[in-house]
């Protein structure tokens, strides 16, 4: 009986130590990333992402390092593996299009993003997530396209009006902004 309790306590304590070490590694990698020491950060991130639960904690920084270092094939490989582990994450899926853009393949990126937009146009939630992703990446034209596609698919010409007005404001398209209001 006592041996079971001692074993249970040892397991709990050792898992706490592992989690603490992972968090320390992530903090160190983030520090390296923020100070521009990308090679050091990348090395730690590559160790950390071996645990799939850590991917959301380091994904954006790790992907940006790969893209900044023009490691496009590595970024593509990482994303496809990550999507297999977390198939429902829209941002990971959209990141593939970002890789195409950063690689300089505008046509492939357009095709990828437009197919994505078309596939999810009847899902308001995913349309909003995709549009927000595009806004965060300063890809406003894709955000507008996502909202327009969702609006048309739902048959509601006023859907996403405030979001569209804001995007037109950001883009400096005042006439379209006013029309949305």
Tab-separated table of N, CA and C in Angstrom:
chain	number	residue	atom	x	y	z
A	1	UNK	N	0.825	-1.194	0.000
A	1	UNK	CA	0.000	0.000	0.000
A	1	UNK	C	0.868	1.256	0.000
A	2	UNK	N	1.838	1.291	0.932
A	2	UNK	CA	2.712	2.460	1.030
A	2	UNK	C	3.571	2.605	-0.225
A	3	UNK	N	3.932	1.502	-0.798
A	3	UNK	CA	4.772	1.541	-2.003
A	3	UNK	C	3.995	2.197	-3.145
A	4	UNK	N	2.710	1.922	-3.249
A	4	UNK	CA	1.878	2.550	-4.288
A	4	UNK	C	1.828	4.060	-4.098
A	5	UNK	N	1.636	4.489	-2.856
A	5	UNK	CA	1.570	5.928	-2.574
A	5	UNK	C	2.900	6.604	-2.879
A	6	UNK	N	3.956	5.989	-2.481
A	6	UNK	CA	5.281	6.552	-2.738
A	6	UNK	C	5.530	6.613	-4.244
A	7	UNK	N	5.145	5.570	-4.953
A	7	UNK	CA	5.309	5.555	-6.415
A	7	UNK	C	4.485	6.661	-7.066
A	8	UNK	N	3.254	6.821	-6.606
A	8	UNK	CA	2.383	7.859	-7.149
A	8	UNK	C	2.972	9.251	-6.905
A	9	UNK	N	3.453	9.492	-5.712
A	9	UNK	CA	4.068	10.783	-5.380
A	9	UNK	C	5.313	11.009	-6.239
A	10	UNK	N	6.111	9.991	-6.435
A	10	UNK	CA	7.323	10.113	-7.259
A	10	UNK	C	6.960	10.452	-8.699
A	11	UNK	N	5.916	9.837	-9.229
A	11	UNK	CA	5.479	10.116	-10.601
A	11	UNK	C	4.995	11.552	-10.728
A	12	UNK	N	4.190	11.992	-9.790
A	12	UNK	CA	3.676	13.362	-9.816
A	12	UNK	C	4.819	14.362	-9.736
A	13	UNK	N	5.746	14.152	-8.834
A	13	UNK	CA	6.877	15.070	-8.687
A	13	UNK	C	7.766	15.077	-9.926
A	14	UNK	N	8.002	13.912	-10.504
A	14	UNK	CA	8.861	13.865	-11.692
A	14	UNK	C	8.182	14.526	-12.890
A	15	UNK	N	6.868	14.394	-13.013
A	15	UNK	CA	6.169	15.060	-14.114
A	15	UNK	C	6.203	16.574	-13.920
A	16	UNK	N	6.139	17.025	-12.673
A	16	UNK	CA	6.239	18.455	-12.390
A	16	UNK	C	7.621	18.986	-12.790
A	17	UNK	N	8.657	18.227	-12.516
A	17	UNK	CA	10.018	18.620	-12.877
A	17	UNK	C	10.152	18.706	-14.401
A	18	UNK	N	9.588	17.736	-15.124
A	18	UNK	CA	9.652	17.732	-16.592
A	18	UNK	C	8.921	18.945	-17.149
A	19	UNK	N	7.731	19.232	-16.643
A	19	UNK	CA	6.972	20.394	-17.110
A	19	UNK	C	7.710	21.689	-16.803
A	20	UNK	N	8.298	21.764	-15.633
A	20	UNK	CA	9.042	22.954	-15.249
A	20	UNK	C	10.244	23.152	-16.172
A	21	UNK	N	10.939	22.074	-16.491
A	21	UNK	CA	12.097	22.162	-17.382
A	21	UNK	C	11.664	22.617	-18.775
A	22	UNK	N	10.540	22.075	-19.270
A	22	UNK	CA	10.036	22.476	-20.588
A	22	UNK	C	9.710	23.967	-20.604
A	23	UNK	N	9.058	24.450	-19.550
A	23	UNK	CA	8.736	25.873	-19.471
A	23	UNK	C	10.001	26.729	-19.424
A	24	UNK	N	11.007	26.271	-18.698
A	24	UNK	CA	12.272	27.000	-18.648
A	24	UNK	C	12.924	27.044	-20.026
A	25	UNK	N	12.877	25.919	-20.730
A	25	UNK	CA	13.439	25.869	-22.082
A	25	UNK	C	12.717	26.841	-23.008
A	26	UNK	N	11.408	26.872	-22.900
A	26	UNK	CA	10.616	27.769	-23.750
A	26	UNK	C	10.944	29.222	-23.430
A	27	UNK	N	11.039	29.539	-22.149
A	27	UNK	CA	11.386	30.909	-21.762
A	27	UNK	C	12.762	31.302	-22.283
A	28	UNK	N	13.710	30.395	-22.198
A	28	UNK	CA	15.053	30.670	-22.690
A	28	UNK	C	15.033	30.867	-24.210
A	29	UNK	N	14.338	30.002	-24.921
A	29	UNK	CA	14.240	30.123	-26.377
A	29	UNK	C	13.564	31.433	-26.761
A	30	UNK	N	12.504	31.793	-26.047
A	30	UNK	CA	11.820	33.063	-26.328
A	30	UNK	C	12.743	34.255	-26.079
A	31	UNK	N	13.563	34.157	-25.056
A	31	UNK	CA	14.532	35.221	-24.772
A	31	UNK	C	15.541	35.332	-25.919
A	32	UNK	N	16.058	34.201	-26.360
A	32	UNK	CA	16.974	34.207	-27.498
A	32	UNK	C	16.291	34.800	-28.737
A	33	UNK	N	15.059	34.417	-28.939
A	33	UNK	CA	14.307	34.923	-30.098
A	33	UNK	C	14.159	36.445	-30.025
A	34	UNK	N	13.811	36.937	-28.854
A	34	UNK	CA	13.570	38.374	-28.715
A	34	UNK	C	14.849	39.198	-28.832
A	35	UNK	N	15.992	38.579	-28.543
A	35	UNK	CA	17.264	39.300	-28.672
A	35	UNK	C	17.934	39.041	-30.018
A	36	UNK	N	17.264	38.309	-30.889
A	36	UNK	CA	17.791	38.092	-32.232
A	36	UNK	C	18.770	36.939	-32.357
A	37	UNK	N	18.910	36.151	-31.323
A	37	UNK	CA	19.800	34.985	-31.387
A	37	UNK	C	18.990	33.794	-31.901
A	38	UNK	N	18.684	33.847	-33.190
A	38	UNK	CA	17.735	32.914	-33.785
A	38	UNK	C	18.247	31.481	-33.827
A	39	UNK	N	19.522	31.290	-34.056
A	39	UNK	CA	20.049	29.925	-34.113
A	39	UNK	C	19.915	29.219	-32.765
A	40	UNK	N	20.216	29.946	-31.696
A	40	UNK	CA	20.083	29.367	-30.351
A	40	UNK	C	18.618	29.082	-30.038
A	41	UNK	N	17.745	30.021	-30.392
A	41	UNK	CA	16.319	29.833	-30.146
A	41	UNK	C	15.803	28.639	-30.947
A	42	UNK	N	16.195	28.570	-32.201
A	42	UNK	CA	15.729	27.472	-33.070
A	42	UNK	C	16.140	26.118	-32.507
A	43	UNK	N	17.363	26.027	-32.034
A	43	UNK	CA	17.854	24.761	-31.485
A	43	UNK	C	16.974	24.297	-30.313
A	44	UNK	N	16.629	25.220	-29.447
A	44	UNK	CA	15.791	24.862	-28.296
A	44	UNK	C	14.369	24.550	-28.750
A	45	UNK	N	13.817	25.377	-29.646
A	45	UNK	CA	12.461	25.116	-30.140
A	45	UNK	C	12.366	23.729	-30.770
A	46	UNK	N	13.385	23.343	-31.511
A	46	UNK	CA	13.349	22.031	-32.158
A	46	UNK	C	13.328	20.898	-31.148
A	47	UNK	N	13.937	21.108	-30.006
A	47	UNK	CA	13.861	20.101	-28.942
A	47	UNK	C	12.476	20.117	-28.299
A	48	UNK	N	11.968	21.311	-28.066
A	48	UNK	CA	10.689	21.467	-27.372
A	48	UNK	C	9.529	20.895	-28.194
A	49	UNK	N	9.543	21.105	-29.516
A	49	UNK	CA	8.400	20.654	-30.335
A	49	UNK	C	8.334	19.141	-30.497
A	50	UNK	N	9.322	18.439	-29.952
A	50	UNK	CA	9.226	16.980	-29.951
A	50	UNK	C	8.052	16.523	-29.102
A	51	UNK	N	7.646	17.373	-28.172
A	51	UNK	CA	6.456	17.128	-27.375
A	51	UNK	C	5.310	17.903	-28.032
A	52	UNK	N	4.359	17.233	-28.665
A	52	UNK	CA	3.288	17.916	-29.395
A	52	UNK	C	2.488	18.918	-28.558
A	53	UNK	N	2.423	18.696	-27.245
A	53	UNK	CA	1.677	19.634	-26.401
A	53	UNK	C	2.374	20.983	-26.282
A	54	UNK	N	3.655	21.030	-26.612
A	54	UNK	CA	4.399	22.282	-26.519
A	54	UNK	C	4.296	23.114	-27.798
A	55	UNK	N	3.828	22.534	-28.873
A	55	UNK	CA	3.792	23.234	-30.160
A	55	UNK	C	3.038	24.562	-30.081
A	56	UNK	N	1.838	24.615	-29.487
A	56	UNK	CA	1.147	25.911	-29.442
A	56	UNK	C	1.924	27.003	-28.699
A	57	UNK	N	2.790	26.599	-27.808
A	57	UNK	CA	3.553	27.562	-27.018
A	57	UNK	C	4.702	28.195	-27.798
A	58	UNK	N	5.164	27.523	-28.838
A	58	UNK	CA	6.340	28.012	-29.560
A	58	UNK	C	6.111	28.156	-31.060
A	59	UNK	N	4.960	27.768	-31.532
A	59	UNK	CA	4.713	27.683	-32.973
A	59	UNK	C	5.062	28.953	-33.739
A	60	UNK	N	4.501	30.075	-33.350
A	60	UNK	CA	4.707	31.305	-34.124
A	60	UNK	C	6.180	31.699	-34.190
A	61	UNK	N	6.859	31.677	-33.073
A	61	UNK	CA	8.271	32.050	-33.069
A	61	UNK	C	9.106	31.078	-33.896
A	62	UNK	N	8.850	29.791	-33.721
A	62	UNK	CA	9.620	28.783	-34.455
A	62	UNK	C	9.391	28.927	-35.964
A	63	UNK	N	8.144	29.088	-36.359
A	63	UNK	CA	7.852	29.243	-37.789
A	63	UNK	C	8.498	30.504	-38.345
A	64	UNK	N	8.435	31.602	-37.603
A	64	UNK	CA	9.048	32.845	-38.083
A	64	UNK	C	10.560	32.704	-38.242
A	65	UNK	N	11.190	31.945	-37.348
A	65	UNK	CA	12.625	31.702	-37.496
A	65	UNK	C	12.888	30.952	-38.797
A	66	UNK	N	12.128	29.899	-39.039
A	66	UNK	CA	12.326	29.127	-40.264
A	66	UNK	C	12.124	30.005	-41.501
A	67	UNK	N	11.113	30.853	-41.477
A	67	UNK	CA	10.850	31.716	-42.621
A	67	UNK	C	11.920	32.792	-42.762
A	68	UNK	N	12.343	33.380	-41.659
A	68	UNK	CA	13.390	34.411	-41.703
A	68	UNK	C	14.720	33.841	-42.191
A	69	UNK	N	14.963	32.573	-41.871
A	69	UNK	CA	16.193	31.926	-42.318
A	69	UNK	C	16.025	31.274	-43.698
A	70	UNK	N	14.869	31.534	-44.304
A	70	UNK	CA	14.541	31.018	-45.637
A	70	UNK	C	14.638	29.495	-45.711
A	71	UNK	N	14.250	28.861	-44.635
A	71	UNK	CA	14.185	27.399	-44.559
A	71	UNK	C	12.758	26.972	-44.922
A	72	UNK	N	12.359	27.257	-46.160
A	72	UNK	CA	10.974	27.062	-46.569
A	72	UNK	C	10.572	25.594	-46.601
A	73	UNK	N	11.463	24.723	-47.068
A	73	UNK	CA	11.132	23.293	-47.088
A	73	UNK	C	10.978	22.757	-45.669
A	74	UNK	N	11.841	23.210	-44.776
A	74	UNK	CA	11.756	22.793	-43.376
A	74	UNK	C	10.456	23.310	-42.744
A	75	UNK	N	10.086	24.556	-43.066
A	75	UNK	CA	8.847	25.135	-42.539
A	75	UNK	C	7.638	24.346	-43.052
A	76	UNK	N	7.658	24.007	-44.331
A	76	UNK	CA	6.557	23.235	-44.919
A	76	UNK	C	6.454	21.858	-44.261
A	77	UNK	N	7.576	21.206	-44.086
A	77	UNK	CA	7.606	19.887	-43.441
A	77	UNK	C	7.078	19.973	-42.009
A	78	UNK	N	7.537	20.976	-41.272
A	78	UNK	CA	7.079	21.180	-39.894
A	78	UNK	C	5.569	21.391	-39.847
A	79	UNK	N	5.049	22.240	-40.742
A	79	UNK	CA	3.613	22.544	-40.734
A	79	UNK	C	2.781	21.316	-41.069
A	80	UNK	N	3.193	20.572	-42.064
A	80	UNK	CA	2.415	19.379	-42.449
A	80	UNK	C	2.401	18.337	-41.325
A	81	UNK	N	3.514	18.197	-40.635
A	81	UNK	CA	3.561	17.287	-39.489
A	81	UNK	C	2.656	17.801	-38.372
A	82	UNK	N	2.716	19.103	-38.127
A	82	UNK	CA	1.907	19.705	-37.070
A	82	UNK	C	0.419	19.589	-37.387
A	83	UNK	N	0.056	19.785	-38.646
A	83	UNK	CA	-1.352	19.682	-39.046
A	83	UNK	C	-1.861	18.257	-38.849
A	84	UNK	N	-1.013	17.274	-39.082
A	84	UNK	CA	-1.418	15.882	-38.830
A	84	UNK	C	-1.696	15.661	-37.343
A	85	UNK	N	-0.899	16.316	-36.492
A	85	UNK	CA	-1.089	16.177	-35.044
A	85	UNK	C	-2.303	16.952	-34.555
A	86	UNK	N	-2.549	18.118	-35.170
A	86	UNK	CA	-3.644	18.996	-34.752
A	86	UNK	C	-4.419	19.416	-36.010
A	87	UNK	N	-5.201	18.505	-36.587
A	87	UNK	CA	-5.831	18.789	-37.879
A	87	UNK	C	-6.869	19.909	-37.854
A	88	UNK	N	-7.408	20.233	-36.721
A	88	UNK	CA	-8.451	21.244	-36.654
A	88	UNK	C	-7.950	22.670	-36.501
A	89	UNK	N	-6.651	22.867	-36.405
A	89	UNK	CA	-6.127	24.210	-36.184
A	89	UNK	C	-6.024	24.950	-37.513
A	90	UNK	N	-6.875	25.927	-37.690
A	90	UNK	CA	-6.948	26.682	-38.938
A	90	UNK	C	-5.680	27.502	-39.172
A	91	UNK	N	-5.132	28.057	-38.120
A	91	UNK	CA	-3.942	28.895	-38.283
A	91	UNK	C	-2.771	28.091	-38.827
A	92	UNK	N	-2.597	26.869	-38.362
A	92	UNK	CA	-1.514	26.035	-38.887
A	92	UNK	C	-1.737	25.769	-40.372
A	93	UNK	N	-2.990	25.545	-40.747
A	93	UNK	CA	-3.303	25.306	-42.159
A	93	UNK	C	-3.004	26.551	-42.997
A	94	UNK	N	-3.393	27.698	-42.492
A	94	UNK	CA	-3.152	28.939	-43.229
A	94	UNK	C	-1.668	29.281	-43.307
A	95	UNK	N	-0.901	28.829	-42.337
A	95	UNK	CA	0.533	29.094	-42.350
A	95	UNK	C	1.211	28.497	-43.586
A	96	UNK	N	0.642	27.454	-44.155
A	96	UNK	CA	1.217	26.890	-45.379
A	96	UNK	C	1.189	27.939	-46.494
A	97	UNK	N	0.099	28.664	-46.608
A	97	UNK	CA	0.023	29.741	-47.590
A	97	UNK	C	1.040	30.829	-47.303
A	98	UNK	N	1.280	31.090	-46.024
A	98	UNK	CA	2.287	32.078	-45.652
A	98	UNK	C	3.678	31.638	-46.103
A	99	UNK	N	3.948	30.348	-46.010
A	99	UNK	CA	5.233	29.817	-46.493
A	99	UNK	C	5.359	30.081	-47.992
A	100	UNK	N	4.290	29.847	-48.737
A	100	UNK	CA	4.330	30.112	-50.179
A	100	UNK	C	4.619	31.587	-50.445
A	101	UNK	N	3.973	32.460	-49.689
A	101	UNK	CA	4.209	33.900	-49.865
A	101	UNK	C	5.661	34.267	-49.580
A	102	UNK	N	6.170	33.789	-48.474
A	102	UNK	CA	7.541	34.136	-48.093
A	102	UNK	C	8.559	33.526	-49.051
A	103	UNK	N	8.181	32.415	-49.672
A	103	UNK	CA	9.047	31.779	-50.666
A	103	UNK	C	9.052	32.591	-51.964
A	104	UNK	N	8.047	33.452	-52.103
A	104	UNK	CA	7.949	34.273	-53.310
A	104	UNK	C	7.028	33.698	-54.359
A	105	UNK	N	6.256	32.691	-53.990
A	105	UNK	CA	5.346	32.041	-54.926
A	105	UNK	C	3.932	32.588	-54.725
A	106	UNK	N	3.714	33.816	-55.211
A	106	UNK	CA	2.440	34.517	-55.037
A	106	UNK	C	1.273	33.735	-55.631
A	107	UNK	N	1.488	33.152	-56.802
A	107	UNK	CA	0.415	32.414	-57.470
A	107	UNK	C	-0.036	31.210	-56.641
A	108	UNK	N	0.923	30.477	-56.103
A	108	UNK	CA	0.594	29.312	-55.283
A	108	UNK	C	-0.091	29.743	-53.986
A	109	UNK	N	0.374	30.856	-53.404
A	109	UNK	CA	-0.248	31.375	-52.182
A	109	UNK	C	-1.686	31.808	-52.462
A	110	UNK	N	-1.896	32.537	-53.560
A	110	UNK	CA	-3.248	32.961	-53.928
A	110	UNK	C	-4.165	31.756	-54.091
A	111	UNK	N	-3.683	30.763	-54.805
A	111	UNK	CA	-4.483	29.560	-55.037
A	111	UNK	C	-4.814	28.869	-53.714
A	112	UNK	N	-3.816	28.727	-52.853
A	112	UNK	CA	-4.015	28.062	-51.570
A	112	UNK	C	-5.011	28.821	-50.699
A	113	UNK	N	-4.792	30.122	-50.546
A	113	UNK	CA	-5.680	30.921	-49.699
A	113	UNK	C	-7.096	30.963	-50.268
A	114	UNK	N	-7.227	31.110	-51.579
A	114	UNK	CA	-8.560	31.180	-52.184
A	114	UNK	C	-9.315	29.857	-52.043
A	115	UNK	N	-8.618	28.739	-52.180
A	115	UNK	CA	-9.265	27.434	-51.969
A	115	UNK	C	-9.698	27.293	-50.507
A	116	UNK	N	-8.850	27.751	-49.605
A	116	UNK	CA	-9.182	27.698	-48.185
A	116	UNK	C	-10.430	28.525	-47.896
A	117	UNK	N	-10.443	29.742	-48.393
A	117	UNK	CA	-11.576	30.653	-48.198
A	117	UNK	C	-12.854	30.029	-48.753
A	118	UNK	N	-12.750	29.466	-49.942
A	118	UNK	CA	-13.925	28.858	-50.583
A	118	UNK	C	-14.427	27.652	-49.787
A	119	UNK	N	-13.516	26.851	-49.259
A	119	UNK	CA	-13.887	25.650	-48.523
A	119	UNK	C	-14.658	25.973	-47.243
A	120	UNK	N	-14.267	27.045	-46.562
A	120	UNK	CA	-14.879	27.380	-45.275
A	120	UNK	C	-15.892	28.525	-45.345
A	121	UNK	N	-16.295	28.919	-46.517
A	121	UNK	CA	-17.142	30.104	-46.652
A	121	UNK	C	-18.501	29.985	-45.957
A	122	UNK	N	-18.981	28.785	-45.727
A	122	UNK	CA	-20.281	28.632	-45.078
A	122	UNK	C	-20.171	28.443	-43.572
A	123	UNK	N	-18.975	28.527	-43.056
A	123	UNK	CA	-18.749	28.395	-41.622
A	123	UNK	C	-18.338	29.775	-41.083
A	124	UNK	N	-19.271	30.449	-40.432
A	124	UNK	CA	-19.036	31.814	-39.964
A	124	UNK	C	-17.839	31.868	-39.007
A	125	UNK	N	-17.775	30.925	-38.109
A	125	UNK	CA	-16.697	30.902	-37.123
A	125	UNK	C	-15.332	30.798	-37.809
A	126	UNK	N	-15.191	29.849	-38.715
A	126	UNK	CA	-13.906	29.649	-39.393
A	126	UNK	C	-13.589	30.793	-40.344
A	127	UNK	N	-14.615	31.394	-40.913
A	127	UNK	CA	-14.396	32.566	-41.759
A	127	UNK	C	-13.813	33.699	-40.922
A	128	UNK	N	-14.355	33.903	-39.736
A	128	UNK	CA	-13.836	34.951	-38.854
A	128	UNK	C	-12.393	34.662	-38.417
A	129	UNK	N	-12.123	33.413	-38.080
A	129	UNK	CA	-10.766	33.050	-37.662
A	129	UNK	C	-9.786	33.283	-38.814
A	130	UNK	N	-10.168	32.851	-40.008
A	130	UNK	CA	-9.300	33.039	-41.172
A	130	UNK	C	-9.069	34.525	-41.434
A	131	UNK	N	-10.126	35.308	-41.381
A	131	UNK	CA	-9.994	36.750	-41.624
A	131	UNK	C	-9.097	37.393	-40.571
A	132	UNK	N	-9.254	36.998	-39.322
A	132	UNK	CA	-8.403	37.548	-38.265
A	132	UNK	C	-6.942	37.160	-38.488
A	133	UNK	N	-6.729	35.929	-38.918
A	133	UNK	CA	-5.369	35.482	-39.245
A	133	UNK	C	-4.766	36.393	-40.317
A	134	UNK	N	-5.540	36.628	-41.377
A	134	UNK	CA	-5.046	37.470	-42.467
A	134	UNK	C	-4.742	38.891	-41.985
A	135	UNK	N	-5.598	39.421	-41.147
A	135	UNK	CA	-5.362	40.768	-40.602
A	135	UNK	C	-4.072	40.782	-39.782
A	136	UNK	N	-3.883	39.767	-38.932
A	136	UNK	CA	-2.683	39.698	-38.097
A	136	UNK	C	-1.408	39.601	-38.927
A	137	UNK	N	-1.514	38.981	-40.095
A	137	UNK	CA	-0.350	38.825	-40.974
A	137	UNK	C	-0.252	39.968	-41.990
A	138	UNK	N	-1.116	40.968	-41.836
A	138	UNK	CA	-1.162	42.133	-42.734
A	138	UNK	C	-1.483	41.731	-44.174
A	139	UNK	N	-2.395	40.781	-44.293
A	139	UNK	CA	-2.871	40.304	-45.591
A	139	UNK	C	-4.343	40.697	-45.726
A	140	UNK	N	-4.573	41.985	-45.688
A	140	UNK	CA	-5.924	42.540	-45.613
A	140	UNK	C	-6.799	42.117	-46.792
A	141	UNK	N	-6.228	42.043	-47.977
A	141	UNK	CA	-7.043	41.687	-49.147
A	141	UNK	C	-7.634	40.286	-49.012
A	142	UNK	N	-6.894	39.371	-48.387
A	142	UNK	CA	-7.429	38.024	-48.165
A	142	UNK	C	-8.526	38.041	-47.098
A	143	UNK	N	-8.378	38.888	-46.094
A	143	UNK	CA	-9.406	39.014	-45.059
A	143	UNK	C	-10.697	39.521	-45.681
A	144	UNK	N	-10.589	40.517	-46.542
A	144	UNK	CA	-11.770	41.053	-47.234
A	144	UNK	C	-12.395	39.963	-48.095
A	145	UNK	N	-11.551	39.211	-48.810
A	145	UNK	CA	-12.063	38.123	-49.661
A	145	UNK	C	-12.786	37.066	-48.829
A	146	UNK	N	-12.258	36.754	-47.649
A	146	UNK	CA	-12.895	35.755	-46.781
A	146	UNK	C	-14.274	36.232	-46.345
A	147	UNK	N	-14.362	37.489	-45.910
A	147	UNK	CA	-15.655	38.017	-45.477
A	147	UNK	C	-16.637	38.107	-46.639
A	148	UNK	N	-16.185	38.537	-47.802
A	148	UNK	CA	-17.075	38.617	-48.963
A	148	UNK	C	-17.595	37.239	-49.348
A	149	UNK	N	-16.711	36.260	-49.333
A	149	UNK	CA	-17.102	34.899	-49.684
A	149	UNK	C	-18.120	34.350	-48.683
A	150	UNK	N	-17.888	34.582	-47.393
A	150	UNK	CA	-18.828	34.145	-46.363
A	150	UNK	C	-20.163	34.838	-46.490
A	151	UNK	N	-20.111	36.104	-46.770
A	151	UNK	CA	-21.318	36.915	-46.958
A	151	UNK	C	-22.148	36.367	-48.121
A	152	UNK	N	-21.501	36.097	-49.239
A	152	UNK	CA	-22.205	35.565	-50.414
A	152	UNK	C	-22.758	34.172	-50.143
A	153	UNK	N	-21.978	33.322	-49.490
A	153	UNK	CA	-22.417	31.949	-49.207
A	153	UNK	C	-23.629	31.924	-48.285
A	154	UNK	N	-23.693	32.871	-47.364
A	154	UNK	CA	-24.805	32.924	-46.420
A	154	UNK	C	-25.996	33.714	-46.965
A	155	UNK	N	-25.795	34.364	-48.093
A	155	UNK	CA	-26.883	35.130	-48.689
A	155	UNK	C	-27.282	36.337	-47.871
A	156	UNK	N	-26.338	36.882	-47.137
A	156	UNK	CA	-26.626	38.026	-46.283
A	156	UNK	C	-25.652	39.155	-46.635
A	157	UNK	N	-26.101	40.139	-47.403
A	157	UNK	CA	-25.199	41.201	-47.847
A	157	UNK	C	-24.704	42.120	-46.724
A	158	UNK	N	-25.303	42.011	-45.541
A	158	UNK	CA	-24.881	42.857	-44.424
A	158	UNK	C	-23.988	42.131	-43.410
A	159	UNK	N	-23.812	40.834	-43.622
A	159	UNK	CA	-22.980	40.061	-42.706
A	159	UNK	C	-21.547	40.592	-42.753
A	160	UNK	N	-20.917	40.668	-41.625
A	160	UNK	CA	-19.536	41.131	-41.473
A	160	UNK	C	-19.360	42.608	-41.849
A	161	UNK	N	-20.429	43.376	-41.805
A	161	UNK	CA	-20.354	44.783	-42.236
A	161	UNK	C	-19.346	45.589	-41.415
A	162	UNK	N	-19.379	45.461	-40.110
A	162	UNK	CA	-18.443	46.224	-39.285
A	162	UNK	C	-17.005	45.782	-39.517
A	163	UNK	N	-16.810	44.472	-39.624
A	163	UNK	CA	-15.466	43.961	-39.876
A	163	UNK	C	-14.940	44.460	-41.224
A	164	UNK	N	-15.818	44.429	-42.239
A	164	UNK	CA	-15.426	44.889	-43.577
A	164	UNK	C	-15.130	46.385	-43.563
A	165	UNK	N	-15.951	47.156	-42.869
A	165	UNK	CA	-15.719	48.602	-42.790
A	165	UNK	C	-14.355	48.883	-42.162
A	166	UNK	N	-14.040	48.160	-41.118
A	166	UNK	CA	-12.751	48.341	-40.458
A	166	UNK	C	-11.596	47.964	-41.396
A	167	UNK	N	-11.755	46.883	-42.137
A	167	UNK	CA	-10.705	46.479	-43.080
A	167	UNK	C	-10.524	47.517	-44.186
A	168	UNK	N	-11.623	48.051	-44.667
A	168	UNK	CA	-11.521	49.096	-45.690
A	168	UNK	C	-10.861	50.355	-45.113
A	169	UNK	N	-11.146	50.639	-43.855
A	169	UNK	CA	-10.492	51.780	-43.203
A	169	UNK	C	-8.991	51.553	-43.138
A	170	UNK	N	-8.592	50.365	-42.732
A	170	UNK	CA	-7.170	50.019	-42.650
A	170	UNK	C	-6.508	50.127	-44.021
A	171	UNK	N	-7.245	49.715	-45.052
A	171	UNK	CA	-6.708	49.720	-46.413
A	171	UNK	C	-6.745	51.095	-47.057
A	172	UNK	N	-7.393	52.057	-46.391
A	172	UNK	CA	-7.488	53.401	-46.951
A	172	UNK	C	-8.549	53.533	-48.032
A	173	UNK	N	-9.475	52.592	-48.074
A	173	UNK	CA	-10.552	52.608	-49.065
A	173	UNK	C	-11.796	53.199	-48.414
A	174	UNK	N	-11.840	54.505	-48.356
A	174	UNK	CA	-12.875	55.213	-47.604
A	174	UNK	C	-14.272	55.023	-48.186
A	175	UNK	N	-14.410	55.008	-49.510
A	175	UNK	CA	-15.740	54.842	-50.105
A	175	UNK	C	-16.352	53.514	-49.723
A	176	UNK	N	-15.557	52.432	-49.827
A	176	UNK	CA	-16.074	51.119	-49.444
A	176	UNK	C	-16.362	51.059	-47.942
A	177	UNK	N	-15.541	51.747	-47.147
A	177	UNK	CA	-15.772	51.798	-45.712
A	177	UNK	C	-17.125	52.401	-45.400
A	178	UNK	N	-17.425	53.530	-46.034
A	178	UNK	CA	-18.688	54.222	-45.798
A	178	UNK	C	-19.858	53.349	-46.259
A	179	UNK	N	-19.706	52.653	-47.374
A	179	UNK	CA	-20.772	51.776	-47.872
A	179	UNK	C	-21.109	50.674	-46.882
A	180	UNK	N	-20.108	50.194	-46.176
A	180	UNK	CA	-20.341	49.112	-45.209
A	180	UNK	C	-21.095	49.606	-43.991
A	181	UNK	N	-20.925	50.876	-43.631
A	181	UNK	CA	-21.665	51.427	-42.503
A	181	UNK	C	-23.072	51.717	-42.950
